[in-house]
CSV table of C-alpha atoms in Angstrom, one decimal:
chain,number,residue,atom,x,y,z
V,1,MET,CA,-30.3,-15.9,-6.4
V,2,GLY,CA,-32.5,-13.2,-4.9
V,3,ARG,CA,-31.4,-9.9,-3.4
V,4,GLU,CA,-31.7,-11.2,0.2
V,5,HIS,CA,-29.3,-14.1,-0.7
V,6,TRP,CA,-26.8,-11.7,-2.2
V,7,LYS,CA,-26.9,-9.4,0.8
V,8,LYS,CA,-26.1,-12.3,3.2
V,9,ILE,CA,-23.3,-13.4,0.9
V,10,TRP,CA,-21.9,-9.9,0.8
V,11,VAL,CA,-21.9,-9.3,4.5
V,12,GLY,CA,-20.4,-12.7,5.2
V,13,SER,CA,-17.7,-12.2,2.5
V,14,ALA,CA,-16.8,-8.7,3.6
V,15,GLY,CA,-15.9,-9.9,7.1
V,16,ASN,CA,-14.0,-12.9,5.7
V,17,MET,CA,-12.0,-10.6,3.5
V,18,VAL,CA,-10.8,-8.5,6.5
V,19,GLU,CA,-10.1,-11.5,8.6
V,20,TRP,CA,-7.8,-13.0,5.9
V,21,PHE,CA,-6.2,-9.6,5.1
V,22,ASP,CA,-5.1,-9.6,8.7
V,23,TRP,CA,-4.0,-13.2,8.6
V,24,PHE,CA,-2.1,-13.0,5.4
V,25,VAL,CA,-0.3,-9.6,5.8
V,26,TYR,CA,1.8,-11.4,8.5
V,27,ALA,CA,3.2,-13.7,5.8
V,28,SER,CA,3.4,-10.9,3.2
V,29,PHE,CA,5.4,-8.5,5.4
V,30,ALA,CA,7.4,-11.2,7.2
V,31,THR,CA,10.5,-10.4,5.2
V,32,TYR,CA,10.4,-6.8,6.5
V,33,PHE,CA,9.7,-7.3,10.2
V,34,ALA,CA,11.6,-10.6,10.7
V,35,GLY,CA,14.7,-8.7,11.8
V,36,ALA,CA,12.7,-6.5,14.1
V,37,PHE,CA,11.9,-9.2,16.6
V,38,PHE,CA,14.9,-11.5,16.4
V,39,PRO,CA,18.7,-10.8,16.7
V,40,GLU,CA,21.0,-10.5,13.7
V,41,GLY,CA,21.7,-13.8,11.9
V,42,ASN,CA,21.1,-15.8,8.8
V,43,GLU,CA,18.3,-14.4,6.7
V,44,THR,CA,16.7,-17.9,6.3
V,45,ALA,CA,17.0,-18.5,10.0
V,46,LYS,CA,15.1,-15.3,10.8
V,47,LEU,CA,12.4,-16.2,8.3
V,48,MET,CA,12.1,-19.6,10.0
V,49,ASN,CA,11.6,-17.9,13.3
V,50,THR,CA,8.7,-15.8,11.9
V,51,ALA,CA,7.4,-18.8,10.0
V,52,GLY,CA,7.4,-20.8,13.2
V,53,ILE,CA,5.2,-18.2,14.9
V,54,PHE,CA,3.0,-18.2,11.8
V,55,ALA,CA,2.7,-22.0,12.2
V,56,VAL,CA,1.9,-21.7,15.9
V,57,GLY,CA,-1.2,-19.6,15.0
V,58,PHE,CA,-2.4,-22.6,13.0
V,59,PHE,CA,-2.2,-24.8,16.1
V,60,MET,CA,-4.6,-22.6,17.9
V,61,ARG,CA,-7.1,-23.0,15.0
V,62,PRO,CA,-8.5,-26.3,16.3
V,63,VAL,CA,-9.2,-24.6,19.7
V,64,GLY,CA,-10.8,-21.7,17.8
V,65,GLY,CA,-12.7,-24.2,15.6
V,66,TRP,CA,-14.0,-26.0,18.7
V,67,LEU,CA,-15.0,-22.9,20.7
V,68,LEU,CA,-16.4,-20.8,17.9
V,69,GLY,CA,-18.0,-23.8,16.1
V,70,ARG,CA,-19.8,-24.5,19.3
V,71,VAL,CA,-21.0,-20.9,19.4
V,72,GLY,CA,-22.1,-21.1,15.8
V,73,ASP,CA,-24.2,-24.3,16.4
V,74,ARG,CA,-25.7,-23.2,19.7
V,75,ARG,CA,-26.2,-19.5,19.3
V,76,GLY,CA,-26.2,-19.0,15.6
V,77,ARG,CA,-23.9,-18.3,12.7
V,78,LYS,CA,-24.2,-14.5,13.2
V,79,ALA,CA,-22.9,-14.7,16.8
V,80,ALA,CA,-19.9,-16.7,15.8
V,81,LEU,CA,-19.0,-14.4,12.9
V,82,THR,CA,-19.2,-11.3,15.1
V,83,LEU,CA,-17.0,-12.9,17.7
V,84,THR,CA,-14.3,-13.9,15.2
V,85,VAL,CA,-13.9,-10.5,13.8
V,86,THR,CA,-13.6,-9.0,17.3
V,87,LEU,CA,-10.7,-11.3,18.1
V,88,MET,CA,-9.0,-10.5,14.8
V,89,SER,CA,-9.2,-6.8,15.4
V,90,ALA,CA,-7.5,-7.2,18.8
V,91,SER,CA,-4.7,-9.4,17.4
V,92,ALA,CA,-3.9,-7.0,14.5
V,93,LEU,CA,-3.7,-4.1,17.0
V,94,LEU,CA,-1.3,-6.1,19.2
V,95,ILE,CA,1.1,-6.7,16.2
V,96,ALA,CA,0.9,-3.0,15.2
V,97,VAL,CA,2.2,-1.9,18.6
V,98,ALA,CA,4.5,-4.8,19.4
V,99,PRO,CA,8.0,-3.6,20.6
V,100,THR,CA,11.1,-4.6,18.6
V,101,TYR,CA,14.0,-6.7,19.8
V,102,SER,CA,16.2,-3.6,20.3
V,103,VAL,CA,13.5,-2.2,22.7
V,104,ALA,CA,12.3,-5.2,24.7
V,105,GLY,CA,14.5,-8.1,23.6
V,106,TYR,CA,12.4,-11.2,23.1
V,107,GLY,CA,9.4,-9.5,24.7
V,108,GLY,CA,8.4,-8.2,21.3
V,109,ALA,CA,8.5,-11.7,19.9
V,110,ALA,CA,6.3,-12.8,22.9
V,111,VAL,CA,3.7,-10.1,22.0
V,112,LEU,CA,3.9,-11.3,18.4
V,113,LEU,CA,3.2,-14.8,19.5
V,114,VAL,CA,0.2,-13.9,21.6
V,115,ALA,CA,-1.2,-12.0,18.7
V,116,ARG,CA,-0.8,-15.0,16.4
V,117,LEU,CA,-2.5,-17.2,19.0
V,118,LEU,CA,-5.5,-14.8,19.0
V,119,GLN,CA,-5.5,-14.8,15.2
V,120,GLY,CA,-5.5,-18.6,15.2
V,121,LEU,CA,-8.5,-18.6,17.5
V,122,SER,CA,-10.3,-16.2,15.3
V,123,VAL,CA,-9.5,-17.8,11.9
V,124,GLY,CA,-10.2,-21.3,13.3
V,125,GLY,CA,-13.8,-20.2,13.9
V,126,GLU,CA,-14.1,-17.8,10.9
V,127,TYR,CA,-13.5,-20.5,8.2
V,128,ALA,CA,-16.3,-22.7,9.5
V,129,ALA,CA,-18.7,-19.9,10.4
V,130,SER,CA,-18.4,-18.3,7.0
V,131,ALA,CA,-18.4,-21.6,5.1
V,132,THR,CA,-21.6,-22.6,6.9
V,133,TYR,CA,-23.2,-19.2,6.6
V,134,LEU,CA,-22.5,-18.9,2.9
V,135,THR,CA,-23.6,-22.4,2.2
V,136,GLU,CA,-26.9,-22.1,4.2
V,137,ALA,CA,-27.6,-18.6,2.9
V,138,SER,CA,-27.5,-19.6,-0.8
V,139,ALA,CA,-30.4,-20.5,-3.0
V,140,PRO,CA,-31.1,-24.2,-3.7
V,141,GLY,CA,-28.9,-25.5,-6.5
V,142,ARG,CA,-26.5,-22.5,-6.2
V,143,ARG,CA,-24.4,-23.5,-3.1
V,144,GLY,CA,-21.3,-24.0,-5.1
V,145,LEU,CA,-21.5,-20.5,-6.6
V,146,ALA,CA,-22.3,-18.9,-3.2
V,147,SER,CA,-19.7,-20.7,-1.2
V,148,SER,CA,-17.0,-19.9,-3.7
V,149,PHE,CA,-17.1,-16.4,-2.4
V,150,GLN,CA,-15.4,-17.6,0.7
V,151,TYR,CA,-12.1,-18.0,-1.3
V,152,VAL,CA,-12.9,-14.9,-3.4
V,153,SER,CA,-13.0,-12.9,-0.2
V,154,MET,CA,-10.0,-14.7,1.3
V,155,THR,CA,-8.0,-14.0,-1.9
V,156,VAL,CA,-9.2,-10.4,-2.2
V,157,GLY,CA,-8.0,-9.9,1.4
V,158,GLN,CA,-4.6,-11.2,0.4
V,159,ILE,CA,-4.7,-9.1,-2.8
V,160,PHE,CA,-5.3,-6.0,-0.7
V,161,GLY,CA,-2.4,-7.0,1.5
V,162,LEU,CA,-0.1,-7.5,-1.4
V,163,GLY,CA,-1.4,-4.3,-3.1
V,164,LEU,CA,-0.6,-2.3,0.0
V,165,LEU,CA,2.8,-3.9,0.1
V,166,ILE,CA,3.4,-2.8,-3.5
V,167,VAL,CA,2.3,0.7,-2.7
V,168,LEU,CA,4.6,0.9,0.3
V,169,GLN,CA,7.5,-0.5,-1.6
V,170,ARG,CA,7.1,2.2,-4.2
V,171,THR,CA,6.5,5.1,-1.8
V,172,MET,CA,8.8,4.3,1.1
V,173,SER,CA,12.5,3.5,1.4
V,174,ASP,CA,13.6,-0.1,2.1
V,175,GLU,CA,15.0,1.2,5.4
V,176,ALA,CA,11.7,2.8,6.5
V,177,LEU,CA,9.8,-0.4,5.6
V,178,HIS,CA,12.1,-2.5,7.8
V,179,SER,CA,12.0,0.1,10.6
V,180,TRP,CA,8.3,1.0,11.0
V,181,GLY,CA,6.5,0.8,7.7
V,182,TRP,CA,5.5,-2.9,8.2
V,183,ARG,CA,3.2,-1.8,11.0
V,184,ILE,CA,0.9,0.1,8.7
V,185,PRO,CA,-1.1,-2.9,7.3
V,186,PHE,CA,-1.8,-4.2,10.9
V,187,ILE,CA,-3.2,-0.8,11.8
V,188,ILE,CA,-5.4,-0.8,8.7
V,189,GLY,CA,-6.5,-4.4,9.5
V,190,ALA,CA,-7.5,-3.5,13.0
V,191,LEU,CA,-9.6,-0.6,11.7
V,192,GLY,CA,-11.2,-2.7,9.0
V,193,ALA,CA,-12.2,-5.3,11.5
V,194,ALA,CA,-13.9,-2.7,13.6
V,195,VAL,CA,-16.0,-1.7,10.6
V,196,VAL,CA,-16.9,-5.3,9.8
V,197,PHE,CA,-17.9,-5.8,13.4
V,198,TYR,CA,-20.6,-3.1,12.9
V,199,LEU,CA,-21.8,-4.8,9.7
V,200,ARG,CA,-22.0,-8.2,11.2
V,201,ARG,CA,-24.0,-7.0,14.2
V,202,ASN,CA,-26.8,-6.2,11.7
V,203,MET,CA,-26.5,-9.3,9.5
V,204,LEU,CA,-29.4,-11.7,9.1
V,205,GLU,CA,-29.3,-15.3,10.4
V,206,THR,CA,-29.7,-18.1,7.8
V,207,GLU,CA,-33.1,-19.6,7.3
V,208,VAL,CA,-31.6,-23.1,7.4
V,209,TYR,CA,-30.4,-22.5,11.0
V,210,GLU,CA,-33.6,-20.7,12.2
V,211,GLU,CA,-35.8,-23.4,10.7
V,212,SER,CA,-33.6,-26.3,11.6
V,213,GLY,CA,-35.4,-29.6,11.6
V,214,ASP,CA,-32.6,-32.0,12.2
V,215,ASP,CA,-32.7,-34.6,15.0
V,216,THR,CA,-29.9,-33.1,17.1
V,217,PRO,CA,-31.3,-32.2,20.6
V,218,ASP,CA,-30.6,-28.6,21.7
V,219,THR,CA,-28.4,-29.7,24.5
V,220,GLU,CA,-26.2,-31.7,22.1
V,221,LYS,CA,-25.8,-29.0,19.4
V,222,GLY,CA,-22.2,-28.0,18.9
V,223,THR,CA,-20.8,-30.7,21.2
V,224,ILE,CA,-18.0,-33.1,20.6
V,225,ARG,CA,-20.5,-35.9,21.5
V,226,ALA,CA,-22.7,-34.9,18.6
V,227,LEU,CA,-19.8,-34.6,16.3
V,228,MET,CA,-18.6,-38.1,17.2
V,229,ALA,CA,-21.9,-39.4,15.8
V,230,HIS,CA,-20.6,-38.2,12.4
V,231,ARG,CA,-16.9,-39.2,12.9
V,232,ARG,CA,-16.7,-40.7,9.4
V,233,GLU,CA,-17.6,-37.3,7.9
V,234,ALA,CA,-15.2,-35.6,10.3
V,235,PHE,CA,-12.4,-37.8,9.1
V,236,LEU,CA,-13.4,-37.1,5.5
V,237,VAL,CA,-13.0,-33.4,6.1
V,238,VAL,CA,-9.4,-33.9,7.4
V,239,ALA,CA,-8.5,-36.2,4.5
V,240,LEU,CA,-10.0,-34.0,1.7
V,241,THR,CA,-8.4,-30.9,3.2
V,242,MET,CA,-4.9,-32.3,3.5
V,243,GLY,CA,-3.8,-31.9,-0.1
V,244,GLY,CA,-5.7,-28.7,-0.8
V,245,THR,CA,-4.4,-26.7,2.2
V,246,VAL,CA,-0.8,-27.6,1.6
V,247,ALA,CA,-1.1,-26.6,-2.1
V,248,TYR,CA,-3.0,-23.4,-1.3
V,249,TYR,CA,-0.5,-22.1,1.3
V,250,THR,CA,2.4,-23.1,-0.9
V,251,TYR,CA,1.2,-21.0,-3.9
V,252,THR,CA,-0.2,-18.1,-1.9
V,253,THR,CA,1.6,-17.2,1.4
V,254,TYR,CA,4.9,-18.9,0.7
V,255,LEU,CA,5.1,-18.1,-3.0
V,256,THR,CA,6.4,-14.5,-2.6
V,257,LYS,CA,9.2,-15.6,-0.3
V,258,TYR,CA,10.0,-18.5,-2.5
V,259,LEU,CA,10.4,-16.3,-5.6
V,260,SER,CA,12.5,-13.8,-3.6
V,261,ASN,CA,14.6,-16.2,-1.4
V,262,THR,CA,15.0,-19.1,-3.9
V,263,ALA,CA,14.4,-17.9,-7.4
V,264,GLY,CA,16.3,-14.7,-6.7
V,265,LEU,CA,13.7,-12.2,-8.0
V,266,PRO,CA,13.7,-8.8,-6.4
V,267,LYS,CA,11.1,-8.5,-3.6
V,268,GLU,CA,9.1,-6.0,-5.7
V,269,THR,CA,8.9,-8.3,-8.7
V,270,ALA,CA,8.0,-11.3,-6.5
V,271,THR,CA,5.2,-9.3,-4.8
V,272,LEU,CA,3.9,-8.2,-8.2
V,273,VAL,CA,3.8,-11.8,-9.5
V,274,SER,CA,1.7,-13.0,-6.6
V,275,PHE,CA,-0.6,-9.9,-6.8
V,276,CYS,CA,-1.4,-10.4,-10.5
V,277,ALA,CA,-1.8,-14.1,-10.3
V,278,LEU,CA,-4.1,-13.8,-7.3
V,279,ILE,CA,-6.4,-11.4,-9.1
V,280,VAL,CA,-7.0,-14.0,-11.9
V,281,PHE,CA,-7.4,-16.7,-9.2
V,282,ALA,CA,-10.1,-14.7,-7.4
V,283,CYS,CA,-12.0,-14.3,-10.7
V,284,LEU,CA,-11.9,-18.0,-11.3
V,285,GLN,CA,-13.6,-19.0,-8.1
V,286,PRO,CA,-17.3,-18.2,-8.9
V,287,LEU,CA,-16.9,-19.7,-12.4
V,288,ALA,CA,-15.6,-23.0,-10.9
V,289,GLY,CA,-18.2,-22.9,-8.1
V,290,ALA,CA,-21.0,-22.4,-10.6
V,291,LEU,CA,-19.6,-25.3,-12.7
V,292,SER,CA,-19.8,-27.6,-9.7
V,293,ASP,CA,-23.5,-26.8,-9.4
V,294,ARG,CA,-23.9,-28.2,-12.9
V,295,ILE,CA,-21.5,-31.2,-13.0
V,296,GLY,CA,-21.0,-32.0,-9.3
V,297,ARG,CA,-18.2,-31.4,-6.7
V,298,ARG,CA,-16.1,-34.6,-7.3
V,299,PRO,CA,-15.0,-33.8,-10.9
V,300,LEU,CA,-13.4,-30.6,-9.7
V,301,LEU,CA,-11.8,-32.1,-6.7
V,302,ILE,CA,-10.4,-35.0,-8.7
V,303,THR,CA,-9.0,-32.5,-11.3
V,304,PHE,CA,-7.3,-30.6,-8.6
V,305,ALA,CA,-5.7,-33.6,-7.0
V,306,VAL,CA,-4.5,-35.2,-10.3
V,307,GLY,CA,-3.0,-31.8,-11.5
V,308,SER,CA,-1.4,-31.1,-8.1
V,309,THR,CA,0.1,-34.6,-7.9
V,310,LEU,CA,1.6,-34.5,-11.4
V,311,LEU,CA,2.5,-30.8,-11.8
V,312,THR,CA,3.8,-29.6,-8.5
V,313,VAL,CA,7.4,-30.8,-8.9
V,314,PRO,CA,7.8,-29.5,-12.5
V,315,ILE,CA,6.1,-26.1,-11.6
V,316,MET,CA,8.2,-25.6,-8.5
V,317,THR,CA,11.4,-26.6,-10.3
V,318,LEU,CA,10.8,-24.2,-13.2
V,319,LEU,CA,9.8,-21.4,-10.8
V,320,GLN,CA,13.2,-21.8,-9.1
V,321,ARG,CA,14.8,-20.9,-12.5
V,322,ALA,CA,12.3,-18.2,-13.4
V,323,GLY,CA,14.5,-15.1,-14.0
V,324,SER,CA,11.8,-12.5,-14.7
V,325,PHE,CA,8.2,-11.5,-14.2
V,326,TRP,CA,6.4,-13.3,-17.1
V,327,PRO,CA,7.8,-16.8,-16.6
V,328,ALA,CA,7.2,-16.6,-12.9
V,329,PHE,CA,3.6,-15.2,-13.4
V,330,GLY,CA,2.7,-17.9,-16.0
V,331,LEU,CA,3.9,-20.8,-13.7
V,332,SER,CA,2.2,-19.3,-10.6
V,333,LEU,CA,-1.0,-18.8,-12.5
V,334,LEU,CA,-0.9,-22.4,-13.7
V,335,ALA,CA,-0.6,-23.6,-10.2
V,336,LEU,CA,-3.4,-21.5,-9.0
V,337,VAL,CA,-5.7,-22.7,-11.8
V,338,VAL,CA,-5.0,-26.2,-10.7
V,339,ILE,CA,-5.9,-25.6,-7.0
V,340,THR,CA,-9.1,-23.8,-8.0
V,341,GLY,CA,-10.7,-27.2,-8.3
V,342,TYR,CA,-10.3,-27.4,-4.5
V,343,THR,CA,-10.6,-23.8,-3.3
V,344,SER,CA,-13.8,-22.9,-5.1
V,345,ILE,CA,-16.0,-25.7,-3.6
V,346,ASN,CA,-14.3,-27.1,-0.5
V,347,ALA,CA,-16.4,-24.9,1.8
V,348,CYS,CA,-19.8,-26.2,0.6
V,349,VAL,CA,-18.5,-29.8,0.3
V,350,LYS,CA,-17.7,-29.8,4.0
V,351,ALA,CA,-20.8,-28.0,5.1
V,352,GLU,CA,-22.9,-30.5,3.0
V,353,LEU,CA,-21.6,-33.4,5.1
V,354,PHE,CA,-23.2,-32.5,8.5
V,355,PRO,CA,-26.7,-31.8,9.9
V,356,THR,CA,-27.5,-28.2,11.0
V,357,GLY,CA,-27.0,-28.8,14.7
V,358,VAL,CA,-23.4,-29.8,14.4
V,359,ARG,CA,-22.5,-28.3,11.0
V,360,ALA,CA,-20.4,-25.4,12.2
V,361,LEU,CA,-18.4,-27.6,14.6
V,362,GLY,CA,-18.2,-30.4,12.0
V,363,VAL,CA,-16.6,-28.1,9.5
V,364,ALA,CA,-14.5,-26.1,12.0
V,365,LEU,CA,-12.7,-28.7,14.1
V,366,PRO,CA,-11.6,-31.3,11.5
V,367,TYR,CA,-10.7,-28.6,9.0
V,368,ALA,CA,-8.6,-26.7,11.7
V,369,VAL,CA,-6.8,-29.9,12.6
V,370,ALA,CA,-5.9,-30.5,9.0
V,371,ASN,CA,-4.7,-26.9,8.6
V,372,ALA,CA,-2.6,-27.1,11.8
V,373,LEU,CA,-0.9,-30.3,10.6
V,374,PHE,CA,-0.5,-29.5,7.0
V,375,GLY,CA,-1.4,-25.9,6.0
V,376,GLY,CA,0.2,-24.0,8.8
V,377,THR,CA,3.4,-26.0,8.7
V,378,ALA,CA,3.8,-25.8,4.9
V,379,GLU,CA,6.0,-22.7,4.9
V,380,TYR,CA,8.1,-23.9,7.8
V,381,VAL,CA,8.5,-27.3,6.1
V,382,ALA,CA,9.6,-25.6,2.9
V,383,LEU,CA,12.2,-23.5,4.7
V,384,TRP,CA,13.4,-26.5,6.7
V,385,PHE,CA,14.1,-28.4,3.4
V,386,LYS,CA,15.8,-25.3,2.1
V,387,ASP,CA,17.9,-24.9,5.2
V,388,ARG,CA,19.0,-28.5,4.9
V,389,GLY,CA,20.0,-28.0,1.2
V,390,ILE,CA,17.4,-30.4,-0.2
V,391,GLU,CA,14.7,-27.9,-1.2
V,392,SER,CA,13.3,-30.2,-3.9
V,393,GLY,CA,12.1,-32.5,-1.1
V,394,PHE,CA,9.4,-30.0,-0.3
V,395,TYR,CA,8.0,-30.3,-3.9
V,396,TRP,CA,7.5,-34.0,-3.4
V,397,TYR,CA,5.9,-33.4,-0.1
V,398,VAL,CA,3.3,-31.2,-1.6
V,399,ALA,CA,2.6,-33.7,-4.4
V,400,GLY,CA,2.4,-36.5,-1.9
V,401,CYS,CA,-0.3,-34.7,0.1
V,402,ALA,CA,-2.3,-34.1,-3.0
V,403,ALA,CA,-2.0,-37.8,-3.9
V,404,VAL,CA,-3.5,-38.8,-0.5
V,405,SER,CA,-6.4,-36.5,-1.0
V,406,LEU,CA,-6.9,-37.9,-4.5
V,407,ILE,CA,-7.7,-41.3,-3.1
V,408,VAL,CA,-10.3,-39.7,-0.9
V,409,TYR,CA,-11.9,-37.8,-3.8
V,410,LEU,CA,-12.1,-41.0,-5.9
V,411,THR,CA,-13.9,-42.9,-3.1
V,412,MET,CA,-16.3,-40.3,-1.7
V,413,ARG,CA,-19.9,-39.8,-2.9
V,414,GLU,CA,-21.2,-36.7,-4.6
V,415,THR,CA,-22.7,-34.0,-2.3
V,416,ARG,CA,-24.2,-31.5,-4.8
V,417,ASP,CA,-27.9,-32.6,-4.4
V,418,ILE,CA,-27.9,-33.1,-0.6
V,419,ASP,CA,-30.8,-31.4,1.2
V,420,LEU,CA,-29.2,-29.4,4.1
V,421,ASN,CA,-32.2,-29.9,6.3
V,422,ARG,CA,-32.1,-33.7,5.8
V,423,VAL,CA,-28.4,-34.5,6.2
V,424,GLY,CA,-28.0,-37.5,8.5
V,425,ARG,CA,-31.7,-38.3,8.4
V,426,ALA,CA,-31.6,-41.4,6.3
V,427,ASP,CA,-34.9,-42.5,7.7
V,428,ARG,CA,-36.6,-39.4,6.3
V,429,PRO,CA,-35.2,-39.0,2.8
V,430,ALA,CA,-36.2,-36.2,0.4
V,431,ALA,CA,-38.6,-37.2,-2.2
V,432,GLY,CA,-37.0,-38.7,-5.2
V,433,ARG,CA,-33.6,-39.2,-3.5
V,434,LYS,CA,-31.8,-42.2,-2.1
V,435,GLU,CA,-31.6,-42.7,1.6
V,436,ALA,CA,-27.8,-42.4,1.8
V,437,THR,CA,-27.4,-38.6,2.0
V,438,THR,CA,-24.0,-38.3,3.7
V,439,PRO,CA,-20.8,-39.1,1.7
V,440,VAL,CA,-18.5,-41.6,3.3
V,441,VAL,CA,-15.1,-42.9,2.5
């Protein structure tokens, strides 16, 4: 890819990194601020309260996906990406200054809830805008590699969050972290988002969007009506996301708490396990993305689904008994290697399903719905099973979601060679290609 392509990928990825830093530090620091917003009680109950607010943020993602997906299709990918980071900066600042339960009672939890709603709006649009931007900005035949940087940037954002947590754990007392230290990452996130806002104001629009030749009328771009013309593809996005998002949030946002709250590892050790495993995970994404450009998207998706269906229960069971860093690290890394088959290419697969005039909305809304139903609730479902004394039920839940997605992967068509400017235009196929250009279940 040329220099111009890499510049677009860098700017899009940098913003995505800050967005997801802000999104994930909520989960990473939850064990420290859970008691600040809720009265004294059972530790798992307090975590369930914060996890519930975490899940509520996901339920705003369909709204954000609809609003910002519409902006992305009608006003451009750049406009949507700039707006998402503005919302994220505001939400991080709200959390940083939210009053505690001892100061304002449940008023602090209310502020926390509003902030998570804003974050949900922001991330609901960010995923689709960045997935669409990175896919359209890449060179022909390199979309898998380029779009893999979405999860690279997402993971790097989480790595920075965990790295900051490790530093704070080693430089501050546990009492100080519970008292006020947990506010530090949200202040950093708000400042980082402000910097990215400046970068995105000067980013370049994608050529695919500017030179769009699809058949969607200008008045229909980014509308639900236009999306309904591609409802099979919208359903496909929901179905193929289901297993991947549950597995991803299980082994990223929930893993640290699971190792601490269930496996009994010290918080510092649990954080270090996640930090080290995620570094390797981030490095795997471009390799898997480039591989998909050579062999196709379906083989990677199928590999993920088979592995997640068969290995989730054994991995989670063994993690529960992991008594030290190395066994926990090895099992966590194995799980992340398995889900790389989904994370490295899911952005481009979804973007390749829709024509330019409805691509951002087509990725955003169905994906956000799937995340609200499955990804955002994964942590809460896990804690619910634990609170009921049947924690192993969650392992089967994750495996079952992956099995459903496996059926979809086995029945969908390959998307690697689709021409982004000809998606949905079966009457005007690219030379040398078959007319059917959109995968269907």
